[in-house]
Short mmCIF file of C-alpha atoms and ligand atoms in Angstrom, two decimals:
data_model
loop_
_atom_site.label_atom_id
_atom_site.label_comp_id
_atom_site.label_asym_id
_atom_site.label_seq_id
_atom_site.Cartn_x
_atom_site.Cartn_y
_atom_site.Cartn_z
CA UNK X 80 -8.27 -10.78 -5.25
CA UNK X 81 -5.46 -11.72 -7.63
CA UNK X 82 -3.11 -8.75 -8.46
CA UNK X 83 -3.31 -9.49 -12.17
CA UNK X 84 -4.84 -12.81 -13.29
CA UNK X 85 -3.39 -12.37 -16.74
CA UNK X 86 0.23 -11.94 -15.74
CA UNK X 87 1.81 -15.12 -14.36
CA UNK X 88 4.18 -13.23 -11.84
CA UNK X 89 1.17 -11.60 -10.33
CA UNK X 90 -1.28 -14.47 -10.09
CA UNK X 91 -1.33 -13.97 -6.35
CA UNK X 92 -3.24 -11.94 -3.83
CA UNK X 93 -1.09 -9.43 -2.09
CA UNK X 94 -2.24 -7.98 1.29
CA UNK X 95 -1.34 -4.47 0.10
CA UNK X 96 -3.22 -4.64 -3.36
CA UNK X 97 -6.12 -6.52 -1.80
CA UNK X 98 -6.55 -4.05 1.00
CA UNK X 99 -7.13 -1.15 -1.47
CA UNK X 100 -9.24 -3.48 -3.62
CA UNK X 101 -11.47 -4.39 -0.66
CA UNK X 102 -11.75 -0.58 0.26
CA UNK X 103 -12.81 0.10 -3.41
CA UNK X 104 -15.42 -2.71 -3.31
CA UNK X 105 -16.82 -1.14 -0.04
CA UNK X 106 -16.74 2.40 -1.44
CA UNK X 107 -18.26 1.20 -4.78
CA UNK X 108 -21.15 -0.39 -3.04
CA UNK X 109 -20.17 -4.09 -3.09
CA UNK X 110 -19.49 -4.91 0.62
CA UNK X 111 -20.49 -8.50 0.06
CA UNK X 112 -17.44 -9.09 -2.23
CA UNK X 113 -15.27 -7.24 0.26
CA UNK X 114 -16.52 -9.52 3.04
CA UNK X 115 -15.42 -12.69 1.05
CA UNK X 116 -11.97 -11.23 0.64
CA UNK X 117 -11.68 -10.26 4.33
CA UNK X 118 -12.73 -13.77 5.35
CA UNK X 119 -10.22 -15.29 2.94
CA UNK X 120 -7.43 -13.08 4.39
CA UNK X 121 -8.41 -13.88 7.92
CA UNK X 122 -8.08 -17.55 7.17
CA UNK X 123 -4.68 -17.00 5.48
CA UNK X 124 -3.48 -15.11 8.55
CA UNK X 125 -4.81 -17.57 11.04
CA UNK X 126 -3.08 -20.35 9.15
CA UNK X 127 0.22 -18.63 10.01
CA UNK X 128 -0.76 -18.09 13.65
CA UNK X 129 1.92 -20.49 15.14
CA UNK X 130 4.90 -18.91 13.21
CA UNK X 131 3.61 -15.34 13.81
CA UNK X 132 3.47 -16.13 17.57
CA UNK X 133 6.99 -17.47 17.40
CA UNK X 134 8.16 -14.20 15.81
CA UNK X 135 6.35 -12.06 18.43
CA UNK X 136 7.86 -14.17 21.24
CA UNK X 137 11.30 -13.83 19.78
CA UNK X 138 10.89 -10.08 19.63
CA UNK X 139 9.62 -10.04 23.24
CA UNK X 140 12.79 -11.61 24.43
CA UNK X 141 15.06 -9.54 22.39
CA UNK X 142 15.90 -12.14 19.80
CA UNK X 143 15.80 -11.91 16.00
CA UNK X 144 12.84 -13.77 14.56
CA UNK X 145 13.43 -16.59 12.18
CA UNK X 146 12.45 -15.20 8.69
CA UNK X 147 10.43 -18.37 8.16
CA UNK X 148 8.10 -17.14 10.79
CA UNK X 149 7.15 -13.90 9.05
CA UNK X 150 3.70 -13.48 7.69
CA UNK X 151 4.09 -13.63 3.93
CA UNK X 152 3.15 -10.53 1.68
CA UNK X 153 1.05 -12.66 -0.85
CA UNK X 154 -0.86 -15.91 -1.19
CA UNK X 155 -2.03 -18.02 -4.17
CA UNK X 156 -5.71 -18.46 -4.76
CA UNK X 157 -5.53 -21.51 -2.61
CA UNK X 158 -4.18 -19.50 0.25
CA UNK X 159 -0.73 -20.90 -0.15
CA UNK X 160 2.39 -18.58 0.32
CA UNK X 161 4.96 -19.23 -2.44
CA UNK X 162 8.40 -20.04 -1.07
CA UNK X 163 11.90 -20.23 -2.52
CA UNK X 164 11.41 -17.96 -5.48
CA UNK X 165 13.67 -15.11 -4.07
CA UNK X 166 10.75 -12.69 -3.79
CA UNK X 167 11.09 -10.43 -0.72
CA UNK X 168 8.16 -11.84 1.19
CA UNK X 169 8.63 -9.87 4.34
CA UNK X 170 6.59 -6.62 3.80
CA UNK X 171 5.30 -5.18 7.05
CA UNK X 172 2.85 -2.72 5.28
CA UNK X 173 0.58 -5.69 4.40
CA UNK X 174 -0.86 -6.41 7.84
CA UNK X 175 -1.30 -2.74 8.56
CA UNK X 176 -3.15 -2.06 5.28
CA UNK X 177 -5.30 -5.10 5.82
CA UNK X 178 -6.45 -3.93 9.27
CA UNK X 179 -7.12 -0.42 7.83
CA UNK X 180 -9.31 -1.90 5.05
CA UNK X 181 -11.07 -4.29 7.56
CA UNK X 182 -12.17 -1.45 9.65
CA UNK X 183 -13.50 0.47 6.68
CA UNK X 184 -15.45 -2.71 5.78
CA UNK X 185 -16.95 -2.77 9.35
CA UNK X 186 -18.00 0.76 8.82
CA UNK X 187 -19.52 0.04 5.31
CA UNK X 188 -21.14 -3.19 6.22
CA UNK X 189 -21.82 -2.78 9.95
CA UNK X 190 -19.69 -4.08 12.80
CA UNK X 191 -21.74 -7.26 12.85
CA UNK X 192 -20.25 -8.08 9.47
CA UNK X 193 -16.98 -9.19 11.17
CA UNK X 194 -17.24 -12.68 12.45
CA UNK X 195 -15.13 -14.43 15.05
CA UNK X 196 -12.59 -15.52 12.43
CA UNK X 197 -12.00 -11.91 11.16
CA UNK X 198 -11.75 -10.58 14.71
CA UNK X 199 -9.25 -13.30 15.79
CA UNK X 200 -7.09 -12.72 12.76
CA UNK X 201 -7.32 -8.95 13.20
CA UNK X 202 -6.17 -9.24 16.83
CA UNK X 203 -3.35 -11.38 15.81
CA UNK X 204 -2.35 -9.11 12.98
CA UNK X 205 -2.37 -6.09 15.39
CA UNK X 206 -0.17 -7.96 17.91
CA UNK X 207 2.16 -8.88 15.16
CA UNK X 208 2.32 -5.25 13.90
CA UNK X 209 3.10 -4.04 17.43
CA UNK X 210 6.01 -6.52 17.68
CA UNK X 211 7.38 -6.24 14.20
CA UNK X 212 6.73 -2.80 12.77
CA UNK X 213 10.28 -1.49 13.54
CA UNK X 214 12.08 -4.24 11.79
CA UNK X 215 13.29 -3.33 8.32
CA UNK X 216 11.21 -5.06 5.66
CA UNK X 217 10.69 -4.66 1.85
CA UNK X 218 8.91 -1.47 0.96
CA UNK X 219 5.67 -1.30 -1.16
CA UNK X 220 7.71 -1.87 -4.22
CA UNK X 221 9.25 -4.92 -2.72
CA UNK X 222 12.62 -3.44 -2.60
CA UNK X 223 15.24 -2.36 0.11
CA UNK X 224 14.64 -5.01 2.62
CA UNK X 225 17.32 -3.45 4.88
CA UNK X 226 15.27 -0.17 5.49
CA UNK X 227 12.00 0.93 7.22
CA UNK X 228 9.93 2.74 4.64
CA UNK X 229 7.95 5.64 5.72
CA UNK X 230 4.86 4.35 3.99
CA UNK X 231 5.22 1.02 5.78
CA UNK X 232 5.46 2.70 9.18
CA UNK X 233 2.37 4.80 8.27
CA UNK X 234 0.41 1.68 6.98
CA UNK X 235 1.11 0.06 10.32
CA UNK X 236 0.17 3.09 12.30
CA UNK X 237 -3.12 3.22 10.24
CA UNK X 238 -3.67 -0.39 11.03
CA UNK X 239 -3.35 -0.05 14.78
CA UNK X 240 -5.57 3.02 14.87
CA UNK X 241 -8.13 0.84 12.84
CA UNK X 242 -7.71 -2.14 15.35
CA UNK X 243 -8.35 0.39 18.16
CA UNK X 244 -11.61 1.54 16.41
CA UNK X 245 -12.53 -1.97 16.02
CA UNK X 246 -12.38 -2.33 19.78
CA UNK X 247 -9.35 -4.79 19.84
CA UNK X 248 -7.79 -4.27 23.16
CA UNK X 249 -4.13 -4.90 23.05
CA UNK X 250 -1.72 -4.19 25.86
CA UNK X 251 0.99 -1.81 24.56
CA UNK X 252 -0.87 -0.70 21.59
CA UNK X 253 -1.07 2.90 22.73
CA UNK X 254 2.56 3.04 23.42
CA UNK X 255 3.35 1.53 19.98
CA UNK X 256 1.06 4.08 18.29
CA UNK X 257 2.95 6.88 20.11
CA UNK X 258 6.24 5.39 19.05
CA UNK X 259 5.15 5.20 15.38
CA UNK X 260 3.96 8.88 15.45
CA UNK X 261 7.22 9.87 16.98
CA UNK X 262 9.21 8.02 14.38
CA UNK X 263 7.34 9.59 11.41
CA UNK X 264 7.41 13.03 13.05
CA UNK X 265 11.14 12.84 13.60
CA UNK X 266 11.74 11.94 10.05
CA UNK X 267 9.64 14.78 8.76
CA UNK X 268 11.28 17.34 11.29
CA UNK X 269 14.74 16.24 10.20
CA UNK X 270 14.22 17.05 6.43
CA UNK X 271 11.08 19.00 6.39
CA UNK X 272 8.97 16.37 4.54
CA UNK X 273 8.33 12.69 4.74
CA UNK X 274 11.30 10.93 3.21
CA UNK X 275 11.13 7.59 1.53
CA UNK X 276 12.75 5.66 4.39
CA UNK X 277 15.17 5.75 7.24
CA UNK X 278 18.00 5.11 4.60
CA UNK X 279 16.99 7.44 1.82
CA UNK X 280 15.84 11.09 1.85
CA UNK X 281 14.28 11.11 -1.59
CA UNK X 282 10.53 11.17 -1.85
CA UNK X 283 8.51 8.07 -2.94
CA UNK X 284 4.95 8.33 -4.25
CA UNK X 285 3.87 5.56 -1.79
CA UNK X 286 4.06 8.36 0.64
CA UNK X 287 0.77 9.71 -0.90
CA UNK X 288 -1.16 7.01 1.13
CA UNK X 289 -0.04 8.55 4.34
CA UNK X 290 -2.23 11.76 4.05
CA UNK X 291 -6.08 11.77 3.65
CA UNK X 292 -6.11 8.17 2.37
CA UNK X 293 -4.78 6.42 5.60
CA UNK X 294 -5.37 9.53 7.65
CA UNK X 295 -1.84 9.34 9.32
CA UNK X 296 -0.99 13.03 8.42
CA UNK X 297 -3.57 15.70 8.74
CA UNK X 298 -4.10 17.50 5.34
CA UNK X 299 -3.09 20.84 7.01
CA UNK X 300 0.03 19.47 8.61
CA UNK X 301 3.00 21.47 7.44
CA UNK X 302 5.30 18.42 6.83
CA UNK X 303 2.44 16.81 4.86
CA UNK X 304 2.00 19.81 2.70
CA UNK X 305 5.68 19.95 1.93
CA UNK X 306 5.61 16.22 1.22
CA UNK X 307 2.73 16.60 -1.24
CA UNK X 308 4.51 19.65 -2.87
CA UNK X 309 7.72 17.63 -3.27
CA UNK X 310 5.98 14.61 -4.89
CA UNK X 311 4.25 17.12 -7.10
CA UNK X 312 7.58 18.79 -8.14
CA UNK X 313 9.59 15.55 -8.46
CA UNK X 314 7.24 12.71 -9.35
CA UNK X 315 4.39 14.03 -11.48
CA UNK X 316 5.20 13.37 -15.08
CA UNK X 317 4.96 15.60 -18.05
CA UNK X 318 1.43 14.42 -18.90
CA UNK X 319 0.18 14.24 -15.31
CA UNK X 320 0.76 10.58 -14.27
CA UNK X 321 2.80 9.87 -11.18
CA UNK X 322 6.14 7.97 -11.05
CA UNK X 323 7.04 5.71 -8.10
CA UNK X 324 10.48 7.32 -7.41
CA UNK X 325 13.10 9.21 -9.38
CA UNK X 326 15.53 6.23 -9.84
CA UNK X 327 12.89 3.75 -10.89
CA UNK X 328 13.93 1.54 -13.76
CA UNK X 329 11.20 -1.30 -13.58
CA UNK X 330 9.75 -1.53 -17.08
CA UNK X 331 11.80 1.66 -17.71
CA UNK X 332 10.13 3.51 -14.73
CA UNK X 333 6.77 4.68 -15.98
CA UNK X 334 3.90 6.60 -14.46
CA UNK X 335 1.46 4.40 -12.34
CA UNK X 336 -2.43 4.73 -12.26
CA UNK X 337 -2.42 3.52 -8.63
CA UNK X 338 -0.16 6.46 -7.63
CA UNK X 339 -1.91 8.98 -9.92
CA UNK X 340 -5.21 8.09 -8.15
CA UNK X 341 -3.45 8.50 -4.79
CA UNK X 342 -2.19 11.83 -5.93
CA UNK X 343 -5.61 12.87 -6.97
CA UNK X 344 -7.08 11.82 -3.59
CA UNK X 345 -4.31 13.80 -1.76
CA UNK X 346 -5.16 16.82 -3.97
CA UNK X 347 -8.83 16.57 -3.18
CA UNK X 348 -8.03 16.60 0.53
CA UNK X 349 -5.34 19.31 0.28
CA UNK X 350 -5.43 21.85 3.02
CA UNK X 351 -9.06 21.08 3.87
CA UNK X 352 -10.19 23.23 0.87
CA UNK X 353 -9.36 20.67 -1.70
CA UNK X 354 -7.77 20.93 -5.18
CA UNK X 355 -10.45 19.54 -7.37
CA UNK X 356 -8.96 20.52 -10.59
CA UNK X 357 -5.78 18.44 -10.09
CA UNK X 358 -7.85 15.55 -8.77
CA UNK X 359 -9.97 15.59 -11.87
CA UNK X 360 -6.86 15.93 -14.14
CA UNK X 361 -5.43 12.83 -12.31
CA UNK X 362 -8.68 10.82 -13.05
CA UNK X 363 -8.51 11.99 -16.73
CA UNK X 364 -4.92 10.86 -17.08
CA UNK X 365 -5.83 7.37 -15.71
CA UNK X 366 -8.82 7.17 -18.09
CA UNK X 367 -6.43 7.78 -20.93
CA UNK X 368 -4.41 4.72 -19.94
CA UNK X 369 -7.30 2.28 -20.59
CA UNK X 370 -6.71 -0.11 -23.43
CA UNK X 371 -9.40 -0.86 -26.09
CA UNK X 372 -11.08 -3.29 -23.60
CA UNK X 373 -11.16 -0.72 -20.78
CA UNK X 374 -8.38 -2.37 -18.79
CA UNK X 375 -5.76 -0.49 -16.88
CA UNK X 376 -2.14 -1.48 -16.79
CA UNK X 377 0.33 -1.27 -13.89
CA UNK X 378 2.19 1.48 -15.56
CA UNK X 379 2.29 3.67 -18.69
CA UNK X 380 5.06 3.50 -21.26
CA UNK X 381 4.77 7.12 -22.14
CA UNK X 382 7.58 9.31 -20.75
CA UNK X 383 9.35 6.50 -18.97
CA UNK X 384 12.32 7.64 -16.78
CA UNK X 385 14.85 5.03 -18.08
CA UNK X 386 13.81 3.97 -21.61
CA UNK X 387 16.79 1.85 -22.09
CA UNK X 388 15.61 -0.37 -19.29
CA UNK X 389 12.16 -1.12 -20.76
CA UNK X 390 13.02 -3.90 -23.22
CA UNK X 391 14.84 -5.89 -20.68
CA UNK X 392 11.65 -6.20 -18.54
CA UNK X 393 9.43 -6.87 -21.56
CA UNK X 394 11.89 -9.77 -22.39
CA UNK X 395 11.93 -11.12 -18.98
CA UNK X 396 8.16 -10.86 -17.89
CA UNK X 397 6.29 -10.05 -21.07
CA UNK X 398 4.06 -6.90 -21.58
CA UNK X 399 3.37 -4.84 -18.46
CA UNK X 400 0.69 -6.36 -16.13
CA UNK X 401 -2.70 -5.58 -17.49
CA UNK X 402 -5.27 -5.43 -16.02
CA UNK X 403 -3.74 -4.62 -12.65
CA UNK X 404 -6.54 -5.00 -10.15
CA UNK X 405 -5.54 -2.29 -7.78
CA UNK X 406 -5.16 0.20 -10.66
CA UNK X 407 -8.81 -0.28 -11.09
CA UNK X 408 -9.46 -0.15 -7.29
CA UNK X 409 -7.59 3.18 -6.78
CA UNK X 410 -9.46 4.60 -9.69
CA UNK X 411 -12.73 3.68 -8.19
CA UNK X 412 -11.67 5.29 -4.91
CA UNK X 413 -10.72 8.56 -6.59
CA UNK X 414 -13.91 8.52 -8.78
CA UNK X 415 -15.99 7.92 -5.73
CA UNK X 416 -14.21 10.66 -3.75
CA UNK X 417 -14.86 13.08 -6.58
CA UNK X 418 -18.46 12.18 -6.79
CA UNK X 419 -18.81 12.68 -2.98
CA UNK X 420 -17.03 16.07 -3.25
CA UNK X 421 -19.47 17.09 -5.99
CA UNK X 422 -22.50 16.40 -3.81
CA UNK X 423 -21.01 18.20 -0.71
C1 LIG N 109 4.61 -3.87 -6.84
C2 LIG N 109 3.89 -4.15 -5.56
C3 LIG N 109 2.55 -4.95 -5.86
C4 LIG N 109 2.84 -6.06 -6.82
C5 LIG N 109 1.48 -6.77 -7.25
C6 LIG N 109 4.83 -5.07 -7.72
O1 LIG N 109 5.37 -4.81 -8.81
O2 LIG N 109 5.86 -3.22 -6.59
O3 LIG N 109 3.53 -3.01 -4.87
O4 LIG N 109 2.02 -5.35 -4.69
O5 LIG N 109 3.56 -5.66 -7.91
O6 LIG N 109 0.73 -5.83 -7.95
#
């Protein structure tokens, strides 16, 4: 599932984007297409088995793994990982999010839907997550490779919980899950909400995945409520879209449909009672971003945080990526959740 077929820089399939897209296919009633994606990812992961095992072994004996042995964050249509373009390929949220989506798929399509290839790749991904999750890696925005983002730790925790539900027995998994929970709880206890990373106390909207979406924080958890309130106060824009983080300058730093949908989902799950009005407003904002052909962009140009930086990105990479596949996927997840809430 390419991130954006019409945008040369994004003609790749990212594990992160793809995981949410597969979840949307399952939620939207197309598990057969989700199955094709999961088989393709499983094959990509297994093609990296030898290097991933070398990385796992290095960590086990206290050595630093060779960066060449990391699982890449994205693959071309042919399943090839690009090299040498300076892109921060080590992004530890990818394998965690893939495991999370795979388990949702097993629930949507039936456990028998996972073949030996998917199960073998899932076991390898879970083992890799156990070994590697603490290492600093690029965050969801492919920045700050020297830090451990909270959304990355949460994605890996969600991935291991999913692996456990899939019945994958891994020695040490329970201990790792407890370590991950402790790490996130300690961060929240220190500042009262979930900060962006271990090196930055600002909030970042990728944190929105950690609540009802990934199920890492309970909707009634005090720290989660405070996190959501901070995102609301600091990152919801004047017309209701959601920014990535306060200092964003990418294409001027606009509001993102993927995050506005995540915000809507978080509102819908708020405190157990739900905040339907805000969730609906989030969906309305996203719908307003569609172009004449109904396509959604990566971000909106209205109310950008750093207008002076917009032309530089347009000159470098062209118009903002449209259609961004996971913008559509997250919108489907929000629309589906709203429809289910309506029926409940
Ligand atoms: C985003 C990533 C995303 C990629 C492809 C980047 O600009 O920061 O989160 O995976 O685009 O959509």
